[in-house]
mmCIF file of C-alpha atoms in Angstrom:
data_model
loop_
_atom_site.group_PDB
_atom_site.id
_atom_site.type_symbol
_atom_site.label_atom_id
_atom_site.label_comp_id
_atom_site.label_asym_id
_atom_site.label_seq_id
_atom_site.Cartn_x
_atom_site.Cartn_y
_atom_site.Cartn_z
ATOM 1 C CA MET K 1 -14.580 -22.137 -75.564
ATOM 2 C CA LYS K 2 -15.808 -19.191 -73.512
ATOM 3 C CA ARG K 3 -16.503 -19.619 -69.814
ATOM 4 C CA SER K 4 -16.822 -17.368 -66.807
ATOM 5 C CA LEU K 5 -14.255 -17.658 -64.047
ATOM 6 C CA ALA K 6 -16.944 -19.124 -61.804
ATOM 7 C CA ALA K 7 -17.877 -21.775 -64.347
ATOM 8 C CA MET K 8 -14.231 -22.763 -64.679
ATOM 9 C CA GLY K 9 -13.842 -23.142 -60.935
ATOM 10 C CA LEU K 10 -11.305 -20.304 -60.537
ATOM 11 C CA VAL K 11 -11.413 -18.455 -57.236
ATOM 12 C CA ILE K 12 -9.337 -15.336 -56.598
ATOM 13 C CA CYS K 13 -8.094 -15.144 -53.025
ATOM 14 C CA ALA K 14 -7.902 -11.645 -51.575
ATOM 15 C CA CYS K 15 -4.945 -12.630 -49.411
ATOM 16 C CA ALA K 16 -1.410 -13.259 -50.589
ATOM 17 C CA ALA K 17 -0.601 -16.766 -51.752
ATOM 18 C CA GLN K 18 0.380 -19.079 -48.963
ATOM 19 C CA ALA K 19 3.972 -20.262 -49.001
ATOM 20 C CA MET K 20 3.190 -23.364 -46.951
ATOM 21 C CA GLN K 21 0.460 -25.679 -48.201
ATOM 22 C CA LYS K 22 -1.322 -27.626 -45.460
ATOM 23 C CA ASN K 23 -2.874 -31.053 -45.810
ATOM 24 C CA GLY K 24 -6.637 -31.034 -46.198
ATOM 25 C CA GLU K 25 -6.820 -27.239 -46.419
ATOM 26 C CA VAL K 26 -7.301 -25.064 -49.499
ATOM 27 C CA TRP K 27 -4.053 -24.690 -51.449
ATOM 28 C CA HIS K 28 -3.244 -21.478 -53.344
ATOM 29 C CA ASP K 29 -0.921 -20.790 -56.240
ATOM 30 C CA THR K 30 1.535 -17.880 -56.451
ATOM 31 C CA ALA K 31 -1.207 -15.584 -57.794
ATOM 32 C CA GLY K 32 -3.543 -16.367 -54.900
ATOM 33 C CA HIS K 33 -5.896 -18.610 -56.886
ATOM 34 C CA VAL K 34 -7.080 -21.962 -55.564
ATOM 35 C CA VAL K 35 -4.936 -24.815 -56.904
ATOM 36 C CA ASN K 36 -7.178 -26.851 -59.208
ATOM 37 C CA ALA K 37 -5.403 -30.136 -59.984
ATOM 38 C CA HIS K 38 -7.015 -33.291 -58.630
ATOM 39 C CA GLY K 39 -6.338 -37.000 -59.022
ATOM 40 C CA GLY K 40 -3.033 -36.347 -60.733
ATOM 41 C CA GLY K 41 0.597 -36.434 -59.768
ATOM 42 C CA VAL K 42 3.933 -34.674 -59.972
ATOM 43 C CA LEU K 43 6.617 -34.919 -62.643
ATOM 44 C CA ALA K 44 10.173 -33.979 -61.618
ATOM 45 C CA HIS K 45 12.129 -32.713 -64.620
ATOM 46 C CA GLY K 46 14.924 -30.231 -65.283
ATOM 47 C CA GLY K 47 15.151 -29.011 -61.701
ATOM 48 C CA LYS K 48 11.426 -28.267 -61.446
ATOM 49 C CA TYR K 49 8.299 -30.046 -60.339
ATOM 50 C CA TYR K 50 5.131 -30.110 -62.394
ATOM 51 C CA LEU K 51 1.819 -30.762 -60.650
ATOM 52 C CA TYR K 52 -0.978 -31.802 -62.984
ATOM 53 C CA GLY K 53 -4.477 -33.028 -62.383
ATOM 54 C CA GLU K 54 -8.144 -32.832 -63.216
ATOM 55 C CA HIS K 55 -9.508 -29.299 -63.470
ATOM 56 C CA LYS K 56 -12.808 -29.324 -61.583
ATOM 57 C CA VAL K 57 -15.731 -26.927 -61.926
ATOM 58 C CA TYR K 58 -18.363 -25.973 -59.369
ATOM 59 C CA GLY K 59 -21.137 -28.276 -58.219
ATOM 60 C CA ARG K 60 -21.857 -31.788 -59.428
ATOM 61 C CA ALA K 61 -20.890 -30.701 -62.938
ATOM 62 C CA GLY K 62 -17.333 -31.140 -61.652
ATOM 63 C CA ASN K 63 -17.746 -34.912 -61.847
ATOM 64 C CA LYS K 64 -17.383 -34.521 -65.634
ATOM 65 C CA ALA K 65 -14.556 -32.868 -67.582
ATOM 66 C CA HIS K 66 -15.414 -29.358 -68.803
ATOM 67 C CA VAL K 67 -11.907 -27.890 -68.963
ATOM 68 C CA GLY K 68 -9.278 -30.653 -69.036
ATOM 69 C CA VAL K 69 -5.930 -31.221 -67.344
ATOM 70 C CA HIS K 70 -4.488 -28.307 -65.349
ATOM 71 C CA MET K 71 -0.790 -27.932 -64.529
ATOM 72 C CA TYR K 72 1.325 -25.967 -62.054
ATOM 73 C CA SER K 73 5.113 -25.639 -61.783
ATOM 74 C CA SER K 74 7.302 -25.276 -58.692
ATOM 75 C CA GLU K 75 10.919 -25.315 -57.598
ATOM 76 C CA ASP K 76 10.190 -26.310 -53.992
ATOM 77 C CA LEU K 77 6.891 -28.293 -53.937
ATOM 78 C CA GLU K 78 5.271 -25.471 -51.946
ATOM 79 C CA SER K 79 4.939 -22.416 -54.213
ATOM 80 C CA TRP K 80 3.021 -23.325 -57.360
ATOM 81 C CA LYS K 81 2.831 -21.203 -60.520
ATOM 82 C CA ASP K 82 -0.278 -21.680 -62.649
ATOM 83 C CA GLU K 83 0.662 -23.003 -66.114
ATOM 84 C CA GLY K 84 -2.948 -23.263 -67.265
ATOM 85 C CA ALA K 85 -4.914 -26.061 -68.900
ATOM 86 C CA VAL K 86 -2.325 -28.129 -70.779
ATOM 87 C CA LEU K 87 -4.788 -30.624 -72.294
ATOM 88 C CA LYS K 88 -8.199 -29.182 -73.102
ATOM 89 C CA VAL K 89 -11.466 -30.971 -73.747
ATOM 90 C CA GLU K 90 -12.934 -30.384 -77.196
ATOM 91 C CA ASP K 91 -16.202 -28.848 -78.398
ATOM 92 C CA LYS K 92 -16.377 -31.264 -81.334
ATOM 93 C CA VAL K 93 -19.352 -33.612 -81.004
ATOM 94 C CA GLY K 94 -18.215 -37.220 -80.919
ATOM 95 C CA SER K 95 -14.631 -36.449 -79.932
ATOM 96 C CA ASP K 96 -13.229 -38.953 -77.448
ATOM 97 C CA ILE K 97 -12.379 -36.017 -75.176
ATOM 98 C CA GLU K 98 -15.571 -34.068 -75.835
ATOM 99 C CA ASP K 99 -16.663 -31.530 -73.233
ATOM 100 C CA GLY K 100 -18.654 -33.597 -70.720
ATOM 101 C CA CYS K 101 -16.573 -36.763 -70.911
ATOM 102 C CA VAL K 102 -14.951 -38.231 -67.795
ATOM 103 C CA LEU K 103 -11.204 -37.522 -67.767
ATOM 104 C CA GLU K 104 -9.460 -38.712 -64.604
ATOM 105 C CA ARG K 105 -6.061 -39.369 -63.005
ATOM 106 C CA PRO K 106 -3.684 -37.906 -65.615
ATOM 107 C CA LYS K 107 -0.080 -39.078 -65.277
ATOM 108 C CA ILE K 108 2.973 -37.909 -67.223
ATOM 109 C CA LEU K 109 6.338 -39.498 -68.022
ATOM 110 C CA PHE K 110 9.327 -38.083 -69.898
ATOM 111 C CA CYS K 111 10.652 -40.425 -72.584
ATOM 112 C CA GLU K 112 14.401 -40.034 -72.996
ATOM 113 C CA LYS K 113 14.381 -41.920 -76.295
ATOM 114 C CA THR K 114 12.012 -39.514 -78.048
ATOM 115 C CA GLY K 115 12.403 -36.375 -75.926
ATOM 116 C CA LYS K 116 8.610 -36.267 -75.582
ATOM 117 C CA PHE K 117 6.364 -35.910 -72.547
ATOM 118 C CA VAL K 118 3.655 -38.562 -72.557
ATOM 119 C CA MET K 119 0.341 -38.322 -70.706
ATOM 120 C CA PHE K 120 -2.005 -41.214 -69.944
ATOM 121 C CA PHE K 121 -5.408 -40.762 -68.304
ATOM 122 C CA HIS K 122 -8.573 -42.708 -67.520
ATOM 123 C CA LEU K 123 -11.237 -41.794 -70.065
ATOM 124 C CA GLU K 124 -14.970 -42.408 -70.169
ATOM 125 C CA LEU K 125 -16.772 -41.291 -73.313
ATOM 126 C CA LYS K 126 -19.469 -38.631 -72.988
ATOM 127 C CA GLY K 127 -22.921 -39.968 -72.213
ATOM 128 C CA GLN K 128 -21.751 -43.535 -71.498
ATOM 129 C CA GLY K 129 -21.288 -43.352 -67.736
ATOM 130 C CA TYR K 130 -18.387 -45.655 -66.848
ATOM 131 C CA LYS K 131 -19.009 -48.225 -69.588
ATOM 132 C CA ALA K 132 -16.204 -47.217 -71.959
ATOM 133 C CA ALA K 133 -13.326 -47.872 -69.493
ATOM 134 C CA ARG K 134 -10.607 -46.568 -71.809
ATOM 135 C CA VAL K 135 -7.161 -45.027 -71.517
ATOM 136 C CA GLY K 136 -6.388 -41.744 -73.274
ATOM 137 C CA ILE K 137 -2.909 -40.895 -74.561
ATOM 138 C CA ALA K 138 -1.509 -37.426 -75.309
ATOM 139 C CA VAL K 139 1.977 -36.068 -76.030
ATOM 140 C CA ALA K 140 3.873 -32.765 -75.769
ATOM 141 C CA ASP K 141 7.297 -31.313 -76.540
ATOM 142 C CA LYS K 142 7.672 -29.694 -73.119
ATOM 143 C CA PRO K 143 6.278 -30.434 -69.654
ATOM 144 C CA THR K 144 3.999 -27.403 -69.687
ATOM 145 C CA GLY K 145 2.392 -28.532 -72.922
ATOM 146 C CA PRO K 146 0.293 -28.041 -74.857
ATOM 147 C CA TYR K 147 -0.478 -31.767 -74.948
ATOM 148 C CA VAL K 148 -1.879 -33.128 -78.189
ATOM 149 C CA PHE K 149 -4.458 -35.886 -77.807
ATOM 150 C CA LEU K 150 -3.480 -38.916 -79.892
ATOM 151 C CA ARG K 151 -6.089 -41.596 -79.256
ATOM 152 C CA SER K 152 -7.981 -43.658 -76.716
ATOM 153 C CA LEU K 153 -8.240 -47.420 -76.504
ATOM 154 C CA ARG K 154 -8.685 -50.463 -74.339
ATOM 155 C CA PRO K 155 -5.262 -52.025 -73.747
ATOM 156 C CA ASN K 156 -3.910 -55.366 -74.939
ATOM 157 C CA ALA K 157 -6.610 -56.446 -77.377
ATOM 158 C CA GLY K 158 -5.957 -60.017 -78.509
ATOM 159 C CA GLN K 159 -3.100 -60.498 -76.036
ATOM 160 C CA TRP K 160 -3.007 -63.198 -73.359
ATOM 161 C CA PRO K 161 -2.016 -62.226 -69.813
ATOM 162 C CA MET K 162 1.509 -63.505 -69.164
ATOM 163 C CA ASN K 163 0.663 -65.081 -65.805
ATOM 164 C CA VAL K 164 -2.409 -67.031 -66.924
ATOM 165 C CA PRO K 165 -1.490 -70.670 -67.687
ATOM 166 C CA GLU K 166 -2.321 -72.338 -70.994
ATOM 167 C CA GLU K 167 -5.192 -74.379 -69.584
ATOM 168 C CA ALA K 168 -6.881 -71.237 -68.251
ATOM 169 C CA ARG K 169 -6.497 -69.573 -71.642
ATOM 170 C CA THR K 170 -8.248 -72.521 -73.215
ATOM 171 C CA GLU K 171 -11.066 -72.321 -70.675
ATOM 172 C CA ALA K 172 -11.455 -68.611 -71.409
ATOM 173 C CA THR K 173 -11.871 -69.251 -75.116
ATOM 174 C CA LYS K 174 -14.667 -71.704 -74.233
ATOM 175 C CA GLY K 175 -16.543 -68.933 -72.464
ATOM 176 C CA LYS K 176 -15.568 -69.691 -68.884
ATOM 177 C CA PHE K 177 -14.021 -67.228 -66.417
ATOM 178 C CA LEU K 178 -15.976 -64.385 -67.994
ATOM 179 C CA SER K 179 -17.567 -62.978 -64.856
ATOM 180 C CA ALA K 180 -17.359 -62.935 -61.075
ATOM 181 C CA THR K 181 -19.672 -61.923 -58.254
ATOM 182 C CA THR K 182 -18.849 -58.560 -56.731
ATOM 183 C CA PRO K 183 -18.684 -58.015 -52.944
ATOM 184 C CA TRP K 184 -21.964 -56.125 -53.249
ATOM 185 C CA GLY K 185 -23.787 -58.888 -55.110
ATOM 186 C CA GLY K 186 -23.466 -57.753 -58.721
ATOM 187 C CA LYS K 187 -21.496 -59.188 -61.631
ATOM 188 C CA ALA K 188 -18.031 -58.131 -62.747
ATOM 189 C CA SER K 189 -16.838 -58.760 -66.277
ATOM 190 C CA LEU K 190 -13.434 -60.507 -66.262
ATOM 191 C CA TRP K 191 -10.520 -60.396 -68.692
ATOM 192 C CA GLY K 192 -11.696 -63.244 -70.900
ATOM 193 C CA ALA K 193 -14.768 -61.274 -71.902
ATOM 194 C CA HIS K 194 -12.539 -58.498 -73.260
ATOM 195 C CA PHE K 195 -9.841 -60.522 -74.983
ATOM 196 C CA ASP K 196 -10.834 -59.397 -78.478
ATOM 197 C CA GLY K 197 -11.711 -55.754 -77.798
ATOM 198 C CA GLY K 198 -9.120 -54.918 -75.168
ATOM 199 C CA GLN K 199 -9.106 -54.818 -71.392
ATOM 200 C CA MET K 200 -11.072 -52.334 -69.291
ATOM 201 C CA SER K 201 -8.894 -49.481 -67.978
ATOM 202 C CA ARG K 202 -10.094 -47.237 -65.152
ATOM 203 C CA ASP K 203 -8.167 -45.788 -62.152
ATOM 204 C CA MET K 204 -4.541 -45.787 -63.244
ATOM 205 C CA THR K 205 -0.957 -44.705 -62.760
ATOM 206 C CA LEU K 206 2.276 -44.721 -64.755
ATOM 207 C CA PHE K 207 5.591 -45.978 -63.409
ATOM 208 C CA LYS K 208 9.078 -45.678 -64.908
ATOM 209 C CA ASP K 209 11.569 -48.216 -63.564
ATOM 210 C CA ASP K 210 15.306 -47.760 -63.030
ATOM 211 C CA ASP K 211 16.015 -49.367 -66.393
ATOM 212 C CA GLY K 212 13.803 -46.860 -68.224
ATOM 213 C CA ARG K 213 10.989 -49.326 -68.867
ATOM 214 C CA ALA K 214 7.564 -47.796 -68.398
ATOM 215 C CA TRP K 215 4.443 -49.455 -67.082
ATOM 216 C CA HIS K 216 0.749 -48.649 -67.181
ATOM 217 C CA VAL K 217 -0.950 -49.983 -64.033
ATOM 218 C CA PHE K 218 -4.731 -49.810 -63.839
ATOM 219 C CA ALA K 219 -7.886 -51.174 -62.277
ATOM 220 C CA SER K 220 -9.541 -53.541 -64.747
ATOM 221 C CA GLU K 221 -12.179 -56.266 -65.008
ATOM 222 C CA ASP K 222 -14.825 -53.985 -63.476
ATOM 223 C CA ASN K 223 -12.258 -52.936 -60.841
ATOM 224 C CA SER K 224 -11.921 -56.487 -59.551
ATOM 225 C CA THR K 225 -8.290 -56.977 -60.628
ATOM 226 C CA VAL K 226 -5.258 -54.767 -61.326
ATOM 227 C CA HIS K 227 -3.395 -55.040 -64.627
ATOM 228 C CA VAL K 228 0.324 -54.305 -65.039
ATOM 229 C CA SER K 229 1.097 -53.571 -68.700
ATOM 230 C CA GLU K 230 4.524 -53.005 -70.226
ATOM 231 C CA LEU K 231 4.762 -50.016 -72.580
ATOM 232 C CA THR K 232 6.763 -49.729 -75.786
ATOM 233 C CA ASP K 233 10.042 -47.829 -75.593
ATOM 234 C CA ASP K 234 8.413 -44.623 -76.877
ATOM 235 C CA TYR K 235 5.786 -44.936 -74.095
ATOM 236 C CA LEU K 236 2.982 -44.496 -76.645
ATOM 237 C CA GLY K 237 1.750 -48.079 -76.884
ATOM 238 C CA TYR K 238 1.832 -51.576 -75.446
ATOM 239 C CA THR K 239 4.280 -54.429 -76.008
ATOM 240 C CA GLY K 240 1.486 -56.972 -75.476
ATOM 241 C CA ARG K 241 3.132 -58.229 -72.273
ATOM 242 C CA TRP K 242 0.789 -57.799 -69.319
ATOM 243 C CA TRP K 243 0.049 -59.405 -65.944
ATOM 244 C CA ARG K 244 -3.009 -59.715 -63.682
ATOM 245 C CA ILE K 245 -2.307 -58.893 -60.010
ATOM 246 C CA ALA K 246 -4.438 -58.427 -56.892
ATOM 247 C CA GLU K 247 -6.905 -60.784 -58.559
ATOM 248 C CA LEU K 248 -10.492 -60.314 -57.326
ATOM 249 C CA ASP K 249 -9.170 -58.008 -54.588
ATOM 250 C CA TRP K 250 -11.296 -55.043 -55.774
ATOM 251 C CA THR K 251 -8.492 -52.458 -55.691
ATOM 252 C CA GLU K 252 -8.545 -49.055 -57.394
ATOM 253 C CA ALA K 253 -6.701 -45.712 -57.006
ATOM 254 C CA VAL K 254 -3.327 -47.377 -57.545
ATOM 255 C CA ALA K 255 0.018 -45.669 -56.864
ATOM 256 C CA ILE K 256 3.485 -47.251 -57.116
ATOM 257 C CA CYS K 257 7.053 -46.650 -55.988
ATOM 258 C CA LYS K 258 10.287 -48.642 -55.682
ATOM 259 C CA LYS K 259 12.798 -48.701 -52.812
ATOM 260 C CA ASN K 260 15.577 -51.106 -51.786
ATOM 261 C CA GLY K 261 14.632 -53.664 -54.413
ATOM 262 C CA TRP K 262 10.961 -53.723 -53.411
ATOM 263 C CA TYR K 263 8.063 -52.424 -55.473
ATOM 264 C CA TYR K 264 5.235 -50.968 -53.395
ATOM 265 C CA LEU K 265 1.643 -50.377 -54.448
ATOM 266 C CA ILE K 266 -1.006 -48.571 -52.451
ATOM 267 C CA GLY K 267 -4.659 -48.400 -53.380
ATOM 268 C CA SER K 268 -8.179 -48.286 -52.049
ATOM 269 C CA GLY K 269 -11.253 -50.450 -52.028
ATOM 270 C CA CYS K 270 -14.160 -49.823 -54.400
ATOM 271 C CA THR K 271 -16.643 -47.538 -52.650
ATOM 272 C CA GLY K 272 -17.101 -44.822 -55.272
ATOM 273 C CA TRP K 273 -16.454 -41.309 -53.976
ATOM 274 C CA LYS K 274 -16.769 -42.491 -50.374
ATOM 275 C CA PRO K 275 -13.484 -43.120 -48.518
ATOM 276 C CA ASN K 276 -12.432 -46.527 -47.253
ATOM 277 C CA ALA K 277 -9.360 -48.138 -45.705
ATOM 278 C CA ALA K 278 -6.244 -48.018 -47.872
ATOM 279 C CA ARG K 279 -4.325 -51.196 -48.656
ATOM 280 C CA SER K 280 -0.732 -51.845 -49.665
ATOM 281 C CA TYR K 281 1.125 -54.535 -51.610
ATOM 282 C CA ARG K 282 4.773 -55.348 -52.257
ATOM 283 C CA ALA K 283 6.706 -57.391 -54.795
ATOM 284 C CA ARG K 284 10.268 -58.004 -55.949
ATOM 285 C CA SER K 285 9.213 -57.501 -59.559
ATOM 286 C CA MET K 286 6.661 -55.303 -61.291
ATOM 287 C CA THR K 287 5.142 -58.470 -62.700
ATOM 288 C CA GLY K 288 4.702 -60.035 -59.271
ATOM 289 C CA PRO K 289 3.828 -62.012 -57.372
ATOM 290 C CA TRP K 290 2.397 -59.183 -55.257
ATOM 291 C CA GLU K 291 1.788 -59.710 -51.538
ATOM 292 C CA ARG K 292 -0.860 -57.726 -49.686
ATOM 293 C CA THR K 293 0.650 -56.062 -46.606
ATOM 294 C CA GLY K 294 -2.246 -54.331 -44.882
ATOM 295 C CA ASN K 295 -3.259 -50.722 -44.320
ATOM 296 C CA PRO K 296 -0.169 -48.462 -44.356
ATOM 297 C CA CYS K 297 -1.940 -45.411 -42.908
ATOM 298 C CA ALA K 298 -1.836 -44.070 -39.348
ATOM 299 C CA GLY K 299 -2.936 -40.965 -37.445
ATOM 300 C CA VAL K 300 -6.037 -38.772 -37.546
ATOM 301 C CA ASN K 301 -7.032 -35.839 -39.734
ATOM 302 C CA PRO K 302 -8.121 -33.252 -37.151
ATOM 303 C CA ALA K 303 -10.332 -31.427 -39.666
ATOM 304 C CA ASN K 304 -12.773 -34.333 -39.969
ATOM 305 C CA GLY K 305 -11.728 -36.719 -37.180
ATOM 306 C CA LEU K 306 -11.064 -39.545 -39.659
ATOM 307 C CA GLY K 307 -8.171 -41.952 -39.272
ATOM 308 C CA PRO K 308 -6.757 -44.904 -41.201
ATOM 309 C CA GLU K 309 -10.080 -46.753 -41.251
ATOM 310 C CA LEU K 310 -11.204 -44.177 -43.854
ATOM 311 C CA THR K 311 -7.785 -42.929 -45.040
ATOM 312 C CA TRP K 312 -8.351 -39.512 -43.373
ATOM 313 C CA GLY K 313 -11.314 -39.043 -45.722
ATOM 314 C CA GLY K 314 -9.085 -39.397 -48.791
ATOM 315 C CA GLN K 315 -8.033 -41.761 -51.566
ATOM 316 C CA SER K 316 -4.570 -42.484 -52.971
ATOM 317 C CA ASN K 317 -3.469 -41.229 -56.383
ATOM 318 C CA TYR K 318 0.358 -41.043 -56.755
ATOM 319 C CA ILE K 319 3.739 -41.520 -55.066
ATOM 320 C CA LEU K 320 6.507 -39.046 -55.912
ATOM 321 C CA LYS K 321 10.151 -40.025 -55.463
ATOM 322 C CA LYS K 322 11.720 -36.706 -54.412
ATOM 323 C CA SER K 323 15.125 -38.230 -53.587
ATOM 324 C CA GLU K 324 16.587 -41.598 -52.641
ATOM 325 C CA ASP K 325 15.351 -41.056 -49.090
ATOM 326 C CA GLU K 326 12.203 -38.963 -49.624
ATOM 327 C CA TYR K 327 8.974 -40.295 -51.093
ATOM 328 C CA ILE K 328 5.660 -38.451 -50.959
ATOM 329 C CA ALA K 329 2.307 -40.249 -51.083
ATOM 330 C CA MET K 330 -0.496 -38.145 -52.526
ATOM 331 C CA PHE K 331 -4.204 -38.425 -51.778
ATOM 332 C CA ASP K 332 -7.426 -36.594 -52.684
ATOM 333 C CA ILE K 333 -10.266 -35.835 -50.299
ATOM 334 C CA TRP K 334 -13.108 -35.964 -52.820
ATOM 335 C CA LYS K 335 -16.212 -33.786 -52.550
ATOM 336 C CA PRO K 336 -18.542 -35.040 -55.308
ATOM 337 C CA GLU K 337 -21.197 -32.448 -54.494
ATOM 338 C CA ASN K 338 -18.609 -29.752 -55.347
ATOM 339 C CA GLN K 339 -15.374 -31.277 -56.677
ATOM 340 C CA VAL K 340 -13.622 -27.942 -57.095
ATOM 341 C CA ASP K 341 -13.416 -27.953 -53.284
ATOM 342 C CA SER K 342 -11.768 -31.391 -53.148
ATOM 343 C CA ARG K 343 -8.616 -31.202 -51.026
ATOM 344 C CA LEU K 344 -5.048 -32.446 -51.463
ATOM 345 C CA VAL K 345 -3.084 -34.470 -48.905
ATOM 346 C CA TRP K 346 0.664 -35.137 -49.312
ATOM 347 C CA LEU K 347 2.460 -37.269 -46.742
ATOM 348 C CA PRO K 348 5.926 -38.822 -46.392
ATOM 349 C CA VAL K 349 6.316 -42.560 -46.905
ATOM 350 C CA THR K 350 8.298 -44.477 -44.271
ATOM 351 C CA PHE K 351 10.014 -47.687 -45.360
ATOM 352 C CA ASN K 352 10.056 -50.084 -42.422
ATOM 353 C CA SER K 353 12.751 -52.612 -41.566
ATOM 354 C CA ASP K 354 10.329 -55.495 -42.176
ATOM 355 C CA GLY K 355 9.886 -54.503 -45.805
ATOM 356 C CA THR K 356 6.529 -52.778 -45.386
ATOM 357 C CA ILE K 357 5.609 -49.118 -45.684
ATOM 358 C CA SER K 358 3.743 -46.721 -43.416
ATOM 359 C CA ILE K 359 2.205 -43.303 -44.022
ATOM 360 C CA LYS K 360 1.365 -41.137 -41.010
ATOM 361 C CA TRP K 361 -0.812 -38.056 -40.950
ATOM 362 C CA LYS K 362 1.044 -34.767 -40.510
#
């Protein structure tokens, strides 16, 4: 796959790489290139941090995947070494990850049982817009890859949601509860319509709990409802145990952390690439019930004058637990007309005495 540096969205900075990365500004790696990892997250492993995300190209072509997942490594969360594209799209026609597909929000977990690094990502097949709504799974022997694509699928085919009572299951098999009206007047396809073929999976995150159990959490049912799905102990599949949360709350861009016995989820509303007000939830268990706790954001981004009503112009994507007392919430300021110029925002999470969280612009 031959591409020019410009086509791949690589920009060489004439100045030395910045040691301090600033929110909403252009970030540079240790070689002076623009950091190109969007919608991803950070894996802490072996005394290092690994930043991975969508590699964007110039112009509106950057709304599709033409390179793959890019990764950077760091020892301090400030200076980032370019580790290259660790999962590459394929030239093969008909491949699930064919050049021109939509490959978003890659997340990585280390599985102690197998010694493997497992990547999940939101996948839309080439030429199908956002109709496929699949999850892609890849695996590697080391955090820097290369990651080998295994398969894509819709989760939990033929499996009932654990928190849907028997009578509702019966109604679903009779063809009821198959759709809902969206806030903008359209129709959303609900879980019952996808029982046989598997549930829709779009914006997503992975979460590993204290007990080692891993969870895939994703916007489903045309983004109307979030699904929490338990993974097998090798993190490569599903146990068939899954729960519907934030039902008909229209939440995407989910990110999760745990502190003091509480699970916290932040997300956004469904407004496409346009920013909106963030929302947060909390629960005592990953499986719920989850309580909505309002907008956790505060402060103003001086670069664009936007505050919490539009999440500083950004959208949530991940929460990194750096230590028992330090958590970092990560956001993207999307620029769909030129996604390679989308900006990163990382902010500390404050855990309040009333059991809520807050995130203030710095």
